[in-house]
Every structure is written in C-alpha cells, then in structure tokens.
C-alpha cells in the first residue's frame, strides 16, 4: 500500500503562472517531508523540505505547504519557468523508524510551456 | 553539490546471467549508501541500505541472495543482480549520504536494466 501518493502523474502550466503539485500521505507518524526534482537521465536532487511542526516553508520561488490534519502537502512554484520542467517527487520520513530513510511518491511530471 | 555516479547507465543481458552495477561518490566519502528500484510510473522503492564495512540491511520482500550488495570502501557500493530474469528489468538508482541530515542524500543518475 502506497504511503505517499501523488495522484496527478502530469501537469502542464504556462510560463509565469503558478505550478501546484500535490502530495497525500497515509502514515500519521511521518515527521519530515521533502520534495525532489528529477531531470531525464539524472538522479533526483533535493529541492525543499518541511518539518511536521511547521505548515509552510519558503525558498525563493518554491513554497511547500503542509496540512497535517488532511495529511496533505503541496509544492508551489511561482513564477514557473521552462527550466522547472521535470519530474517532482514527494517524499516522507518517519523518524521513529529510521532517521535517514525516506519513502517516495510516484512523482508528477511538470511541463512548463513557454 | 556532491556527485554520485553509476555505471553502467544502461545494460541489456540474457536471462540467467548476473549483472553488477557500481555506485561511486566522486567527491566525498559516504558511510551510507542506498539502493532503490523504480518501475515505470511508480515510486522509487528502497531495496537496501548499504553501510561501509558491514552487511547491507534489506527491506522487507527484497531477496538478499538475489540482490547482492557490497560496500567495500567509503566511495563505492555495488549491486549485483544474480541470475537475472525478465521481471528484474527495472531502473536501479543509488544514493549516498554526505552528512547526518536526510537532505544530504545525493542520487546517482540510475541504471536501466533490461533482461531478455
């Protein structure tokens, strides 16, 4: 059973507009959440993270929102740029189980149209 | 950022043969490396945690005799798929930890394995 879900396999957004990527999780013990970005033929790279004690974390054009009661998080990219076109993975960690292991969602492929 | 390489990037083999995939941390030492497997349109599934100088820790459902992991040095971990079968065809990706925080996990580019 998938503990981290990304129900939209793909998303297309116009350049300059906001991209919103969604992620849902089932394990209430998750205490840390991460977003990774992956270009073709490359490994995922860390983008932004958020602790379960926060509801928002911002880094430049990227903001992650966490709604613990809904077990939902989202990544906002604004303004979106063509270089943001990639696969975005949501990931989560349960610190009580393991400090350094994360569980990944299936990814959402974002296309930013110039 | 830190660089992790994988070799080969792509391999095609016959059923029954063994395939070795190397994962190297190029500019840092990694006491811990991870091996993942990804099926099309699915998550990266953790297969095992590889610690330098000790036996790998396998996730539930992963056959340790089929997927041999060796972490002989602080910069190299290898995954050997023994007696490969078509169902082992997948994308295998490794990562290495540079520090204590989970964000310091750097991924290799992955290896595409096709077993005929």
GROMACS .gro file of C-alpha atoms in nm:
model
  230
    1UNK     CA    1   0.000   0.000   0.000
    2UNK     CA    2   0.145   0.334  -0.105
    3UNK     CA    3   0.212   0.556   0.193
    4UNK     CA    4   0.297   0.860  -0.019
    5UNK     CA    5   0.069   0.940  -0.309
    6UNK     CA    6   0.092   1.184  -0.592
    7UNK     CA    7  -0.234   1.142  -0.776
    8UNK     CA    8  -0.150   1.362  -1.072
    9UNK     CA    9   0.102   1.188  -1.295
   10UNK     CA   10   0.146   1.500  -1.505
   11UNK     CA   11   0.080   1.872  -1.504
   12UNK     CA   12   0.116   2.144  -1.768
   13UNK     CA   13   0.149   2.509  -1.678
   14UNK     CA   14   0.210   2.825  -1.876
   15UNK     CA   15   0.538   3.004  -1.814
   16UNK     CA   16   0.500   3.274  -1.550
   17UNK     CA   17   0.197   3.111  -1.387
   18UNK     CA   18   0.187   2.915  -1.065
   19UNK     CA   19   0.253   2.541  -1.057
   20UNK     CA   20   0.090   2.348  -0.775
   21UNK     CA   21   0.199   1.992  -0.715
   22UNK     CA   22   0.007   1.788  -0.462
   23UNK     CA   23   0.102   1.503  -0.235
   24UNK     CA   24  -0.102   1.298   0.012
   25UNK     CA   25   0.023   1.058   0.274
   26UNK     CA   26  -0.133   0.793   0.494
   27UNK     CA   27   0.118   0.746   0.776
   28UNK     CA   28   0.048   0.990   1.059
   29UNK     CA   29   0.392   0.912   1.204
   30UNK     CA   30   0.572   1.091   0.922
   31UNK     CA   31   0.757   1.383   1.074
   32UNK     CA   32   0.952   1.527   0.783
   33UNK     CA   33   0.866   1.583   0.420
   34UNK     CA   34   1.085   1.653   0.119
   35UNK     CA   35   1.046   1.741  -0.245
   36UNK     CA   36   1.292   1.625  -0.506
   37UNK     CA   37   1.327   1.726  -0.867
   38UNK     CA   38   1.446   1.490  -1.139
   39UNK     CA   39   1.558   1.567  -1.491
   40UNK     CA   40   1.581   1.288  -1.750
   41UNK     CA   41   1.897   1.077  -1.723
   42UNK     CA   42   1.983   1.234  -1.389
   43UNK     CA   43   1.919   1.134  -1.031
   44UNK     CA   44   1.669   1.322  -0.814
   45UNK     CA   45   1.801   1.635  -0.643
   46UNK     CA   46   1.675   1.775  -0.317
   47UNK     CA   47   1.457   2.084  -0.358
   48UNK     CA   48   1.287   2.182  -0.034
   49UNK     CA   49   1.170   2.024   0.289
   50UNK     CA   50   0.933   2.088   0.577
   51UNK     CA   51   0.911   1.959   0.929
   52UNK     CA   52   0.579   1.839   1.065
   53UNK     CA   53   0.587   2.116   1.324
   54UNK     CA   54   0.556   2.377   1.051
   55UNK     CA   55   0.285   2.447   0.797
   56UNK     CA   56   0.488   2.644   0.545
   57UNK     CA   57   0.843   2.670   0.422
   58UNK     CA   58   0.959   2.904   0.151
   59UNK     CA   59   1.276   2.911  -0.057
   60UNK     CA   60   1.280   3.159  -0.341
   61UNK     CA   61   1.020   3.060  -0.598
   62UNK     CA   62   0.941   2.737  -0.414
   63UNK     CA   63   0.700   2.710  -0.122
   64UNK     CA   64   0.584   2.394   0.048
   65UNK     CA   65   0.261   2.389   0.246
   66UNK     CA   66   0.173   2.117   0.495
   67UNK     CA   67  -0.177   2.039   0.621
   68UNK     CA   68  -0.129   1.772   0.886
   69UNK     CA   69  -0.496   1.722   0.960
   70UNK     CA   70  -0.561   1.645   0.596
   71UNK     CA   71  -0.231   1.456   0.556
   72UNK     CA   72  -0.164   1.671   0.253
   73UNK     CA   73   0.122   1.878   0.129
   74UNK     CA   74   0.174   2.084  -0.178
   75UNK     CA   75   0.462   2.244  -0.362
   76UNK     CA   76   0.403   2.583  -0.520
   77UNK     CA   77   0.635   2.718  -0.786
   78UNK     CA   78   0.583   3.078  -0.881
   79UNK     CA   79   0.655   3.206  -1.131
   80UNK     CA   80   0.703   2.883  -1.324
   81UNK     CA   81   0.991   2.873  -1.571
   82UNK     CA   82   1.061   2.633  -1.860
   83UNK     CA   83   1.365   2.505  -1.667
   84UNK     CA   84   1.129   2.381  -1.397
   85UNK     CA   85   1.004   2.113  -1.637
   86UNK     CA   86   1.096   1.789  -1.460
   87UNK     CA   87   0.953   1.508  -1.252
   88UNK     CA   88   0.885   1.610  -0.894
   89UNK     CA   89   0.887   1.351  -0.617
   90UNK     CA   90   0.729   1.399  -0.280
   91UNK     CA   91   0.897   1.202   0.000
   92UNK     CA   92   0.841   1.149   0.369
   93UNK     CA   93   1.030   1.020   0.668
   94UNK     CA   94   0.923   0.854   0.991
   95UNK     CA   95   1.200   0.942   1.232
   96UNK     CA   96   1.096   0.678   1.484
   97UNK     CA   97   1.151   0.409   1.220
   98UNK     CA   98   1.461   0.546   1.058
   99UNK     CA   99   1.640   0.877   1.062
  100UNK     CA  100   1.779   0.863   0.714
  101UNK     CA  101   1.532   0.660   0.508
  102UNK     CA  102   1.262   0.830   0.307
  103UNK     CA  103   0.957   0.694   0.130
  104UNK     CA  104   0.888   0.835  -0.213
  105UNK     CA  105   0.572   0.905  -0.402
  106UNK     CA  106   0.542   0.807  -0.770
  107UNK     CA  107   0.620   1.154  -0.899
  108UNK     CA  108   0.444   1.421  -1.101
  109UNK     CA  109   0.582   1.526  -1.438
  110UNK     CA  110   0.564   1.903  -1.473
  111UNK     CA  111   0.580   2.072  -1.812
  112UNK     CA  112   0.616   2.448  -1.820
  113UNK     CA  113   0.513   2.579  -2.157
  114UNK     CA  114   0.697   2.887  -2.285
  115UNK     CA  115   2.658   1.972  -0.479
  116UNK     CA  116   2.804   1.629  -0.422
  117UNK     CA  117   2.834   1.398  -0.721
  118UNK     CA  118   2.733   1.036  -0.734
  119UNK     CA  119   2.798   0.827  -1.042
  120UNK     CA  120   2.659   0.495  -1.154
  121UNK     CA  121   2.800   0.251  -1.403
  122UNK     CA  122   2.676   0.129  -1.638
  123UNK     CA  123   2.395   0.366  -1.726
  124UNK     CA  124   2.224   0.100  -1.931
  125UNK     CA  125   2.267  -0.275  -1.958
  126UNK     CA  126   2.098  -0.546  -2.157
  127UNK     CA  127   2.162  -0.905  -2.057
  128UNK     CA  128   2.034  -1.254  -2.115
  129UNK     CA  129   1.818  -1.431  -1.864
  130UNK     CA  130   2.026  -1.627  -1.613
  131UNK     CA  131   2.329  -1.403  -1.620
  132UNK     CA  132   2.447  -1.178  -1.338
  133UNK     CA  133   2.484  -0.803  -1.367
  134UNK     CA  134   2.692  -0.575  -1.146
  135UNK     CA  135   2.606  -0.207  -1.102
  136UNK     CA  136   2.854   0.030  -0.941
  137UNK     CA  137   2.772   0.338  -0.738
  138UNK     CA  138   3.051   0.583  -0.660
  139UNK     CA  139   3.063   0.900  -0.458
  140UNK     CA  140   3.308   1.111  -0.654
  141UNK     CA  141   3.399   1.396  -0.423
  142UNK     CA  142   3.302   1.278  -0.078
  143UNK     CA  143   3.310   0.974   0.145
  144UNK     CA  144   2.981   0.803   0.212
  145UNK     CA  145   2.945   0.566   0.502
  146UNK     CA  146   2.587   0.502   0.398
  147UNK     CA  147   2.451   0.438   0.051
  148UNK     CA  148   2.104   0.335  -0.054
  149UNK     CA  149   1.981   0.126  -0.344
  150UNK     CA  150   1.640   0.192  -0.498
  151UNK     CA  151   1.438   0.033  -0.771
  152UNK     CA  152   1.182   0.215  -0.982
  153UNK     CA  153   0.920   0.060  -1.206
  154UNK     CA  154   0.760   0.277  -1.476
  155UNK     CA  155   0.531   0.542  -1.331
  156UNK     CA  156   0.592   0.416  -0.980
  157UNK     CA  157   0.780   0.532  -0.675
  158UNK     CA  158   1.145   0.481  -0.603
  159UNK     CA  159   1.129   0.176  -0.379
  160UNK     CA  160   1.409   0.136  -0.128
  161UNK     CA  161   1.573  -0.203  -0.165
  162UNK     CA  162   1.854  -0.188   0.086
  163UNK     CA  163   2.079   0.030   0.295
  164UNK     CA  164   2.448  -0.026   0.242
  165UNK     CA  165   2.695   0.059   0.517
  166UNK     CA  166   3.068   0.058   0.458
  167UNK     CA  167   3.236  -0.243   0.611
  168UNK     CA  168   2.920  -0.417   0.720
  169UNK     CA  169   2.639  -0.622   0.575
  170UNK     CA  170   2.362  -0.443   0.392
  171UNK     CA  171   2.021  -0.407   0.551
  172UNK     CA  172   1.749  -0.522   0.314
  173UNK     CA  173   1.391  -0.401   0.306
  174UNK     CA  174   1.110  -0.646   0.354
  175UNK     CA  175   1.043  -0.850   0.045
  176UNK     CA  176   1.385  -0.793  -0.115
  177UNK     CA  177   1.579  -1.116  -0.169
  178UNK     CA  178   1.927  -1.066  -0.031
  179UNK     CA  179   2.063  -1.365  -0.223
  180UNK     CA  180   1.935  -1.224  -0.548
  181UNK     CA  181   2.046  -0.866  -0.497
  182UNK     CA  182   2.397  -0.880  -0.355
  183UNK     CA  183   2.527  -0.555  -0.213
  184UNK     CA  184   2.886  -0.485  -0.130
  185UNK     CA  185   3.011  -0.159   0.022
  186UNK     CA  186   3.382  -0.225   0.028
  187UNK     CA  187   3.503   0.133   0.054
  188UNK     CA  188   3.377   0.474   0.155
  189UNK     CA  189   3.327   0.571  -0.208
  190UNK     CA  190   3.198   0.254  -0.372
  191UNK     CA  191   2.896   0.031  -0.334
  192UNK     CA  192   2.798  -0.238  -0.581
  193UNK     CA  193   2.469  -0.409  -0.651
  194UNK     CA  194   2.483  -0.746  -0.825
  195UNK     CA  195   2.164  -0.886  -0.969
  196UNK     CA  196   2.228  -1.259  -0.971
  197UNK     CA  197   2.068  -1.495  -1.222
  198UNK     CA  198   1.868  -1.211  -1.367
  199UNK     CA  199   1.520  -1.273  -1.507
  200UNK     CA  200   1.295  -1.052  -1.718
  201UNK     CA  201   1.100  -0.946  -1.410
  202UNK     CA  202   1.421  -0.792  -1.276
  203UNK     CA  203   1.415  -0.543  -1.561
  204UNK     CA  204   1.388  -0.206  -1.398
  205UNK     CA  205   1.557   0.122  -1.322
  206UNK     CA  206   1.807   0.091  -1.038
  207UNK     CA  207   1.925   0.405  -0.864
  208UNK     CA  208   2.167   0.456  -0.579
  209UNK     CA  209   2.217   0.741  -0.339
  210UNK     CA  210   2.481   0.837  -0.087
  211UNK     CA  211   2.460   1.029   0.237
  212UNK     CA  212   2.714   1.304   0.288
  213UNK     CA  213   2.606   1.401   0.634
  214UNK     CA  214   2.363   1.342   0.913
  215UNK     CA  215   2.063   1.517   0.761
  216UNK     CA  216   1.834   1.331   0.527
  217UNK     CA  217   1.858   1.622   0.280
  218UNK     CA  218   2.223   1.534   0.230
  219UNK     CA  219   2.128   1.228   0.027
  220UNK     CA  220   2.265   1.261  -0.325
  221UNK     CA  221   2.143   1.037  -0.602
  222UNK     CA  222   2.318   0.875  -0.892
  223UNK     CA  223   2.172   0.901  -1.243
  224UNK     CA  224   2.042   0.546  -1.238
  225UNK     CA  225   2.098   0.227  -1.434
  226UNK     CA  226   1.843   0.089  -1.675
  227UNK     CA  227   1.850  -0.293  -1.671
  228UNK     CA  228   1.677  -0.494  -1.940
  229UNK     CA  229   1.681  -0.871  -1.907
  230UNK     CA  230   1.588  -1.059  -2.222
   0.00000   0.00000   0.00000
